[in-house]
Amino acid sequence: MKIVSASILLVLWVGYIEPDRVQSHWSTCGSGLEPTVVDSRPNIVLIVADDHGREVVGCYGAPGIKTSHIDQLAADGVRFSHAFCTTASCSPSRSVLLTGLQNHTNGMYGLEHQEHHFASFDTVRSLPVLLEKAGYRTARIGKLHVAPEKVYHFQQVLKGGSVNDPASVGRSPVEMARFCYPFLEVKAQPFFLYFATDDPHRSNTVAPDGSPVFDGTKPNAFGNRPGGYPQVGDHFYQPRDVRVPAYLPDTKACRAELAQYYESISRLDAGVGRLMDYLKDTGQYDNTLIVYLSDNGAPFPGAKTTLYEPGMRLPCIVKLPKPKKRGFVQDAMISWADVTPTLLDFAGVWTGSSPKHGRSFKDIIEQENVTGWDEVYASHSLHEVTMYYPMRVVRERRYKLIYNIAHQLPFPMALDLYHSFTWQDILRTKQNLYGKRTVKAYLHRPPFELYDLQTDPDEVKNLATNPRYRDVVTRMQTKIRQFQQQTHDPWMNK
């Protein structure tokens, strides 16, 4: 079978550390000279926000939102304009980030916590494990939300976060940064820090049995609370001042929730700024590769859990240790399957017998007019255990094809999205439209959805049954089929 794109090439890494990354020097000790080894490999910081849509980041053109520290990171580094998760669901997306394998291959088909109980296969080799084996110090703080621990093992847990826990440290990103300071001070060897916030995920209360409760009778607080958080100068937003994206309804209920969402994002931004300050204070900033991204799109129906653009096209900012083109915008199309191969490449680590579905974009980060990076693939299986709705996607520059494998079923709603004030207002007022889609079209989907993103960026005009686009559909169906074959998709024969 001919490989249709290098984006889905199975890359085989061979267990090895590049010798030019570890340099020998001579130093005086006592009466003679003794060799010392200096590891010149960069530190790596991976910042993962929870449900941060690209439409609510200042440097991505969002007016009125205060994300000055994230914007500064983009000014110091490279902003990717076409970066995509492969599944718009928390645990599955994080599993792809940390393994380079699609969720349908690594086993993390849905959420990790409570009754959902999904986990990656014991044979999977993740990024922190591979970096530790290569001599990196590894630590995590905040939300992990993948399992099992031995597959996603970090040497240090600076402060663990619990899913849907109102008291989680992930709601206080500035405090998270403070907990990282002692780890950042150590300079004996390069480090990998996984910094994962709960912001700006929807907040909840907890029932006596431990299950999360989302109250749809009022705007969600998105973790915001009276009195704020330590060392955070809260930014407050008025509903009238927010920008309502096209996929959402311009209603009072939605605007009230967006105002709260904005505030949570600004708190997240403050934590990013404090972490950057600590990297500079400890002398580590200039030798640290920093990646900022989100696991999936915003926590609203129409984004999170869907593979429409608001769910999968996300912010991705990369600050190189020695940047040459500050403020550069990279147009190459990358996906979260490419992140682990890229970070291993920066560390000079090659791991044999460990196939990856992504490829390293290290060499093209600051490159202009990149070719060969013009499509990405996505695979969604479940979110909650009851939310069976597998989808496969190929997304090109112009066209996007969504294959709804279980199209006979209504599209399932996540607990936090169904009980959102925004969605409940639509149901209460019996509105037919949700954003630019009808409610019926959102909940009941055909087998295939084809969109021309040049003429229809909001993905509302399905061209899949239009005879004029028969060849486009056939060509892209073939690509999806080959993607399924090459990634050993269990749904290939469905």
Coordinates of C-alpha atoms in Angstrom, one line a residue:
M1 CA 0.0 0.0 0.0
K2 CA 1.4 3.4 -1.0
I3 CA 2.0 5.8 1.9
V4 CA -0.1 8.9 1.3
S5 CA 1.6 11.2 3.7
A6 CA 4.7 11.5 5.8
S7 CA 2.5 12.8 8.5
I8 CA 1.4 9.2 9.2
L9 CA 4.7 7.5 8.6
L10 CA 5.7 5.0 11.2
V11 CA 9.0 6.3 12.5
L12 CA 11.3 3.7 14.1
W13 CA 13.6 5.2 16.7
V14 CA 16.8 3.3 17.6
G15 CA 18.0 3.4 21.2
Y16 CA 20.8 5.9 21.0
I17 CA 22.0 9.3 22.3
E18 CA 23.8 11.5 19.9
P19 CA 27.4 11.8 21.0
D20 CA 27.7 15.5 20.0
R21 CA 25.1 16.4 22.6
V22 CA 27.4 15.2 25.4
Q23 CA 30.7 17.1 25.4
S24 CA 34.0 16.3 27.2
H25 CA 36.0 19.1 28.9
W26 CA 39.1 19.2 31.0
S27 CA 39.1 20.7 34.4
T28 CA 41.8 21.0 37.1
C29 CA 41.4 19.0 40.3
G30 CA 44.2 18.6 42.7
S31 CA 47.5 18.2 40.9
G32 CA 46.2 17.0 37.5
L33 CA 43.7 17.4 34.8
E34 CA 40.5 15.3 34.9
P35 CA 37.8 15.0 32.3
T36 CA 34.3 16.3 33.1
V37 CA 31.3 15.7 31.0
V38 CA 28.9 18.6 30.1
D39 CA 25.5 17.6 28.8
S40 CA 24.5 20.3 26.3
R41 CA 21.1 18.9 25.6
P42 CA 18.3 21.4 26.2
N43 CA 15.9 21.3 29.1
I44 CA 12.3 20.6 28.0
V45 CA 9.1 22.2 29.4
L46 CA 5.8 21.0 28.1
I47 CA 2.9 23.2 29.2
V48 CA -0.5 21.7 28.6
A49 CA -3.6 23.8 29.2
D50 CA -7.0 22.1 29.7
D51 CA -9.6 23.1 27.1
H52 CA -7.9 26.3 25.8
G53 CA -9.2 27.1 22.4
R54 CA -7.0 29.1 19.9
E55 CA -9.8 31.6 19.4
V56 CA -9.2 32.9 22.9
V57 CA -5.4 33.6 22.8
G58 CA -4.2 37.2 22.2
C59 CA -1.4 36.2 19.8
Y60 CA -3.9 34.3 17.7
G61 CA -5.9 37.4 17.0
A62 CA -8.3 37.4 19.9
P63 CA -9.3 40.9 21.0
G64 CA -10.1 41.7 24.5
I65 CA -8.5 38.7 26.2
K66 CA -5.4 39.3 28.4
T67 CA -2.8 36.6 27.7
S68 CA 0.3 38.8 27.8
H69 CA 2.6 36.1 29.0
I70 CA 1.6 33.5 26.4
D71 CA 1.8 36.3 23.8
Q72 CA 5.3 37.1 25.0
L73 CA 6.3 33.5 24.7
A74 CA 5.1 33.6 21.1
A75 CA 7.1 36.8 20.6
D76 CA 10.2 35.0 21.8
G77 CA 9.5 31.9 19.8
V78 CA 7.4 30.5 17.0
R79 CA 3.6 30.4 16.7
F80 CA 2.2 27.5 14.7
S81 CA -0.9 28.6 12.8
H82 CA -2.0 25.0 11.8
A83 CA -1.6 22.8 14.9
F84 CA -4.1 20.1 15.7
C85 CA -4.9 17.6 18.4
T86 CA -5.8 14.2 17.1
T87 CA -8.8 13.7 19.4
A88 CA -10.7 16.5 21.3
S89 CA -10.9 14.6 24.5
C90 CA -8.7 15.0 27.6
S91 CA -7.1 11.6 28.4
P92 CA -7.0 10.3 24.8
S93 CA -5.4 13.6 23.6
R94 CA -2.8 13.5 26.4
S95 CA -1.9 9.9 25.6
V96 CA -1.2 10.9 22.0
L97 CA 0.9 13.9 23.2
L98 CA 3.0 11.6 25.5
T99 CA 3.4 8.6 23.2
G100 CA 3.3 9.7 19.6
L101 CA 0.6 7.0 19.0
Q102 CA -3.0 7.5 18.1
N103 CA -5.4 6.7 21.0
H104 CA -6.9 3.8 19.1
T105 CA -3.4 2.2 19.0
N106 CA -2.1 3.1 22.5
G107 CA -5.3 1.9 24.2
M108 CA -6.5 5.2 25.8
Y109 CA -9.8 5.2 24.0
G110 CA -11.5 7.5 26.5
L111 CA -11.2 9.2 29.9
E112 CA -9.0 7.7 32.6
H113 CA -10.8 8.6 35.8
Q114 CA -13.5 6.9 37.8
E115 CA -16.0 4.6 36.0
H116 CA -14.5 5.4 32.5
H117 CA -11.3 3.7 33.5
F118 CA -9.5 3.7 30.2
A119 CA -5.7 3.1 30.2
S120 CA -2.9 2.6 27.7
F121 CA -1.4 -0.8 27.0
D122 CA 1.4 -1.9 29.4
T123 CA 3.8 -2.2 26.4
V124 CA 3.6 1.5 25.4
R125 CA 6.8 3.5 26.0
S126 CA 6.0 7.1 26.8
L127 CA 8.0 10.4 26.5
P128 CA 8.9 10.7 30.2
V129 CA 10.1 7.1 30.5
L130 CA 12.2 7.4 27.3
L131 CA 13.8 10.7 28.5
E132 CA 14.5 9.3 32.0
K133 CA 16.3 6.4 30.3
A134 CA 18.3 8.9 28.3
G135 CA 19.6 10.7 31.4
Y136 CA 16.9 13.4 31.8
R137 CA 15.5 14.4 35.2
T138 CA 11.7 14.2 34.8
A139 CA 8.9 15.8 36.9
R140 CA 5.3 16.6 36.5
I141 CA 2.9 18.9 38.2
G142 CA -0.9 19.3 37.9
K143 CA -3.2 17.2 35.8
L144 CA -1.9 13.9 34.4
H145 CA -5.2 12.1 33.6
V146 CA -3.5 9.1 31.8
A147 CA -2.7 5.6 33.0
P148 CA -1.2 3.3 34.0
E149 CA 1.4 5.0 36.1
K150 CA 4.3 2.7 35.1
V151 CA 3.7 3.6 31.4
Y152 CA 3.6 7.4 32.2
H153 CA 6.1 7.4 35.0
F154 CA 7.8 10.6 36.1
Q155 CA 10.7 10.5 38.6
Q156 CA 9.1 13.3 40.7
V157 CA 5.5 14.4 41.2
L158 CA 6.0 18.0 42.4
K159 CA 2.3 18.3 43.2
G160 CA -0.3 16.0 41.9
G161 CA -3.7 17.1 40.6
S162 CA -7.0 15.3 40.8
V163 CA -9.6 15.3 38.0
N164 CA -12.7 17.4 38.7
D165 CA -11.3 18.4 42.1
P166 CA -12.1 22.0 43.1
A167 CA -9.1 22.0 45.4
S168 CA -6.6 20.8 42.7
V169 CA -3.4 22.8 42.4
G170 CA -4.1 22.9 38.7
R171 CA -6.5 25.7 39.4
S172 CA -3.7 27.8 40.8
P173 CA -1.1 28.0 38.1
V174 CA 1.1 30.6 39.9
E175 CA 1.3 28.2 42.9
M176 CA 2.2 25.4 40.4
A177 CA 5.1 27.5 39.2
R178 CA 6.3 28.1 42.8
F179 CA 6.3 24.3 43.5
C180 CA 8.6 23.9 40.4
Y181 CA 11.3 26.3 41.6
P182 CA 13.5 23.8 43.5
F183 CA 13.4 21.4 40.6
L184 CA 14.4 24.2 38.2
E185 CA 17.4 25.2 40.3
V186 CA 19.2 21.8 39.9
K187 CA 21.7 22.0 37.0
A188 CA 23.4 18.6 37.2
Q189 CA 21.6 17.2 34.1
P190 CA 18.9 18.3 31.7
F191 CA 15.3 18.1 32.8
F192 CA 11.8 17.5 31.4
L193 CA 9.0 19.3 33.2
Y194 CA 5.4 18.5 32.4
F195 CA 3.3 21.5 33.6
A196 CA -0.4 20.7 33.2
T197 CA -3.1 23.0 34.5
D198 CA -6.8 22.5 35.2
D199 CA -7.5 25.9 33.8
P200 CA -9.6 26.8 31.8
H201 CA -11.7 23.6 32.2
R202 CA -15.2 23.9 33.5
S203 CA -15.5 23.7 37.3
N204 CA -17.8 21.5 39.3
T205 CA -18.9 20.5 42.8
V206 CA -18.5 16.9 44.0
A207 CA -21.4 14.6 45.0
P208 CA -21.1 12.3 48.1
D209 CA -20.1 9.4 45.9
G210 CA -17.3 11.4 44.4
S211 CA -18.8 12.1 41.0
P212 CA -18.7 15.6 39.5
V213 CA -21.8 17.8 39.5
F214 CA -22.2 20.5 36.9
D215 CA -25.0 23.0 37.6
G216 CA -26.6 24.1 34.3
T217 CA -28.9 26.7 35.9
K218 CA -26.2 29.4 36.1
P219 CA -23.0 30.3 34.3
N220 CA -20.1 28.0 35.1
A221 CA -17.3 29.6 37.2
F222 CA -14.5 27.9 35.3
G223 CA -12.5 27.7 38.6
N224 CA -12.9 31.4 39.4
R225 CA -13.7 32.0 43.1
P226 CA -14.4 34.9 45.5
G227 CA -11.0 36.2 46.8
G228 CA -9.1 34.8 43.8
Y229 CA -5.9 32.7 44.1
P230 CA -2.5 33.5 45.7
Q231 CA -0.4 36.0 43.9
V232 CA -2.8 36.3 41.0
G233 CA -4.1 39.7 39.9
D234 CA -7.5 38.6 38.6
H235 CA -8.8 40.0 35.3
F236 CA -12.6 40.4 35.2
Y237 CA -14.5 40.5 32.0
Q238 CA -18.0 41.8 31.1
P239 CA -20.3 39.6 29.0
R240 CA -20.9 42.5 26.6
D241 CA -17.1 42.7 25.9
V242 CA -16.4 39.1 24.9
R243 CA -16.2 38.0 21.3
V244 CA -18.6 35.1 20.5
P245 CA -17.0 32.7 18.0
A246 CA -19.2 31.6 15.0
Y247 CA -19.7 28.1 16.4
L248 CA -21.4 29.4 19.5
P249 CA -24.8 31.1 19.9
D250 CA -24.7 34.8 20.7
T251 CA -26.9 34.7 23.7
K252 CA -26.8 36.2 27.2
A253 CA -26.2 32.8 28.6
C254 CA -23.2 32.1 26.3
R255 CA -21.7 35.5 26.8
A256 CA -22.0 35.1 30.6
E257 CA -20.0 31.8 30.4
L258 CA -17.4 33.2 28.0
A259 CA -16.7 36.1 30.5
Q260 CA -15.9 33.5 33.1
Y261 CA -13.9 31.4 30.7
Y262 CA -11.8 34.5 29.8
E263 CA -11.0 35.0 33.5
S264 CA -9.8 31.5 33.9
I265 CA -7.6 31.9 30.9
S266 CA -6.0 35.0 32.3
R267 CA -5.2 33.2 35.5
L268 CA -3.6 30.4 33.5
D269 CA -1.6 33.1 31.7
A270 CA -0.3 34.4 35.0
G271 CA 1.0 31.0 35.9
V272 CA 2.8 30.8 32.5
G273 CA 4.4 34.1 33.2
R274 CA 5.5 33.1 36.7
L275 CA 7.1 29.9 35.3
M276 CA 9.0 31.9 32.7
D277 CA 10.2 34.2 35.5
Y278 CA 11.5 31.3 37.5
L279 CA 13.2 29.8 34.4
K280 CA 15.0 33.1 34.0
D281 CA 15.8 33.5 37.7
T282 CA 17.5 30.0 37.8
G283 CA 19.4 30.7 34.6
Q284 CA 17.6 28.0 32.7
Y285 CA 15.5 30.0 30.2
D286 CA 18.0 30.3 27.5
N287 CA 18.8 26.6 27.4
T288 CA 15.2 25.4 27.6
L289 CA 12.8 24.3 24.9
I290 CA 9.3 25.4 25.9
V291 CA 6.1 24.2 24.2
Y292 CA 2.7 25.6 25.0
L293 CA -0.4 23.9 23.8
S294 CA -3.9 22.7 24.8
D295 CA -5.2 19.2 25.0
N296 CA -8.3 20.1 23.0
G297 CA -10.7 23.0 22.2
A298 CA -12.9 25.1 24.4
P299 CA -15.3 23.4 26.8
F300 CA -18.4 24.3 24.9
P301 CA -20.6 22.2 22.6
G302 CA -19.3 22.6 19.0
A303 CA -15.6 22.4 20.1
K304 CA -14.6 19.9 22.8
T305 CA -15.3 16.2 21.9
T306 CA -15.9 17.2 18.2
L307 CA -13.4 17.1 15.3
Y308 CA -14.7 20.3 13.9
E309 CA -12.1 23.0 13.7
P310 CA -12.8 24.6 17.1
G311 CA -12.3 21.2 18.7
M312 CA -9.0 20.2 17.1
R313 CA -7.2 23.3 15.7
L314 CA -5.4 24.6 18.7
P315 CA -2.7 27.0 20.0
C316 CA 0.9 25.7 19.8
I317 CA 3.9 27.9 20.7
V318 CA 7.5 26.7 20.6
K319 CA 10.3 28.7 22.2
L320 CA 13.7 27.3 21.1
P321 CA 16.7 27.4 23.4
K322 CA 18.5 29.7 20.9
P323 CA 15.9 31.2 18.7
K324 CA 16.9 32.8 15.4
K325 CA 13.5 34.1 14.3
R326 CA 11.6 35.5 17.2
G327 CA 7.9 36.0 16.6
F328 CA 8.0 33.8 13.6
V329 CA 4.7 32.2 12.4
Q330 CA 5.0 28.6 11.1
D331 CA 2.3 27.5 8.6
A332 CA 3.3 23.8 8.6
M333 CA 0.5 21.5 9.6
I334 CA 1.4 19.5 12.7
S335 CA -0.5 17.3 15.1
W336 CA 0.0 16.2 18.7
A337 CA 1.2 12.8 17.3
D338 CA 4.3 14.8 16.3
V339 CA 5.1 16.2 19.7
T340 CA 6.8 13.2 21.3
P341 CA 9.0 12.4 18.2
T342 CA 10.0 16.1 18.1
L343 CA 10.9 16.4 21.8
L344 CA 12.9 13.1 21.6
D345 CA 14.7 14.6 18.6
F346 CA 15.7 17.7 20.5
A347 CA 17.0 15.4 23.3
G348 CA 19.0 13.4 20.8
V349 CA 17.1 10.3 21.9
W350 CA 16.3 7.5 19.5
T351 CA 14.4 4.5 20.8
G352 CA 14.3 1.3 18.8
S353 CA 11.3 -1.0 18.5
S354 CA 9.0 1.8 19.4
P355 CA 6.8 2.9 16.5
K356 CA 5.4 6.4 16.3
H357 CA 2.6 7.7 14.2
G358 CA 4.0 11.2 14.1
R359 CA 7.3 12.6 13.0
S360 CA 9.7 15.2 14.3
F361 CA 9.1 18.8 13.2
K362 CA 12.4 20.0 14.9
D363 CA 14.1 21.0 11.7
I364 CA 11.2 23.0 10.2
I365 CA 10.3 25.1 13.2
E366 CA 11.9 28.3 12.0
Q367 CA 11.9 27.3 8.3
E368 CA 10.0 29.3 5.7
N369 CA 8.0 27.9 2.8
V370 CA 7.9 24.4 4.3
T371 CA 6.7 21.6 2.0
G372 CA 5.5 18.2 2.9
W373 CA 3.5 19.3 5.9
D374 CA 0.1 19.8 4.3
E375 CA -2.3 17.3 6.1
V376 CA -3.1 15.8 9.4
Y377 CA -5.1 12.9 10.7
A378 CA -7.4 12.6 13.6
S379 CA -9.1 9.7 15.5
H380 CA -11.7 10.1 18.2
S381 CA -13.1 6.9 19.9
L382 CA -14.9 7.9 23.1
H383 CA -14.9 10.6 25.8
E384 CA -16.9 9.3 28.8
V385 CA -17.5 5.5 28.8
T386 CA -21.1 6.0 27.6
M387 CA -20.1 8.3 24.7
Y388 CA -19.4 5.9 21.9
Y389 CA -19.0 7.8 18.7
P390 CA -15.8 6.9 16.8
M391 CA -14.7 9.4 14.1
R392 CA -11.8 9.5 11.7
V393 CA -10.6 12.6 9.9
V394 CA -8.2 13.7 7.2
R395 CA -7.6 17.4 7.1
E396 CA -5.9 19.0 4.2
R397 CA -5.2 22.6 3.4
R398 CA -8.5 23.1 1.7
Y399 CA -10.7 20.1 2.3
K400 CA -11.6 18.1 5.4
L401 CA -13.3 14.8 5.5
I402 CA -14.9 13.4 8.7
Y403 CA -15.9 9.8 8.8
N404 CA -18.6 9.2 11.4
I405 CA -18.3 5.5 11.9
A406 CA -21.4 5.2 14.3
H407 CA -23.4 7.8 12.4
Q408 CA -26.7 5.9 13.2
L409 CA -26.3 7.1 16.8
P410 CA -27.1 10.6 18.0
F411 CA -23.9 12.5 18.8
P412 CA -23.3 12.1 22.6
M413 CA -22.9 15.0 24.9
A414 CA -20.3 15.2 27.6
L415 CA -21.6 15.7 31.1
D416 CA -20.0 19.2 31.6
L417 CA -21.2 20.3 28.1
Y418 CA -24.7 19.0 28.3
H419 CA -25.2 20.7 31.7
S420 CA -23.6 23.9 30.6
F421 CA -25.6 27.1 31.0
T422 CA -25.1 27.7 27.3
W423 CA -26.6 24.4 26.1
Q424 CA -29.3 24.3 28.7
D425 CA -30.4 27.8 27.6
I426 CA -30.8 26.5 24.0
L427 CA -33.0 23.6 25.3
R428 CA -35.0 25.8 27.6
T429 CA -35.8 28.4 24.9
K430 CA -36.3 25.7 22.2
Q431 CA -34.0 27.4 19.7
N432 CA -33.4 25.7 16.4
L433 CA -29.9 27.1 15.8
Y434 CA -26.7 26.6 17.8
G435 CA -24.1 29.0 16.3
K436 CA -24.4 28.5 12.6
R437 CA -25.6 24.9 12.8
T438 CA -29.0 23.6 13.5
V439 CA -29.4 21.7 16.7
K440 CA -30.6 18.7 14.7
A441 CA -27.5 18.8 12.4
Y442 CA -25.3 18.9 15.5
L443 CA -26.9 15.9 17.1
H444 CA -27.6 13.8 14.0
R445 CA -24.7 13.4 11.6
P446 CA -24.3 11.6 8.2
P447 CA -21.6 8.9 7.5
F448 CA -19.3 11.4 5.8
E449 CA -18.9 15.2 6.2
L450 CA -16.8 17.0 3.6
Y451 CA -16.0 20.7 4.0
D452 CA -14.3 23.2 1.8
L453 CA -12.5 25.2 4.4
Q454 CA -11.6 28.0 2.0
T455 CA -15.2 28.8 1.3
D456 CA -16.8 27.4 4.4
P457 CA -14.5 27.8 7.4
D458 CA -17.4 27.2 9.8
E459 CA -18.1 23.8 8.4
V460 CA -21.8 24.0 7.8
K461 CA -22.1 23.1 4.1
N462 CA -21.6 19.4 3.8
L463 CA -20.4 18.5 0.3
A464 CA -20.0 14.8 0.8
T465 CA -23.1 13.9 -1.3
N466 CA -22.6 16.6 -3.9
P467 CA -21.7 14.9 -7.3
R468 CA -19.2 17.7 -8.1
Y469 CA -17.1 16.5 -5.2
R470 CA -17.3 12.8 -5.8
D471 CA -13.6 12.5 -6.7
V472 CA -12.5 14.5 -3.7
V473 CA -14.5 12.3 -1.4
T474 CA -13.1 9.1 -2.9
R475 CA -9.6 10.4 -2.7
M476 CA -9.9 11.4 0.9
Q477 CA -11.8 8.2 1.9
T478 CA -8.8 6.3 0.5
K479 CA -6.5 8.3 2.7
I480 CA -8.5 7.6 5.8
R481 CA -8.5 3.9 4.9
Q482 CA -4.8 3.8 4.6
F483 CA -4.4 5.8 7.8
Q484 CA -6.5 3.2 9.6
Q485 CA -4.4 0.3 8.1
Q486 CA -1.1 1.9 9.0
T487 CA -2.1 2.7 12.6
H488 CA -3.8 -0.7 13.2
D489 CA -7.2 0.8 13.8
P490 CA -9.6 -1.7 15.5
W491 CA -12.4 0.2 13.7
M492 CA -11.0 -0.4 10.3
N493 CA -13.6 -3.0 9.3
K494 CA -16.6 -1.2 10.8

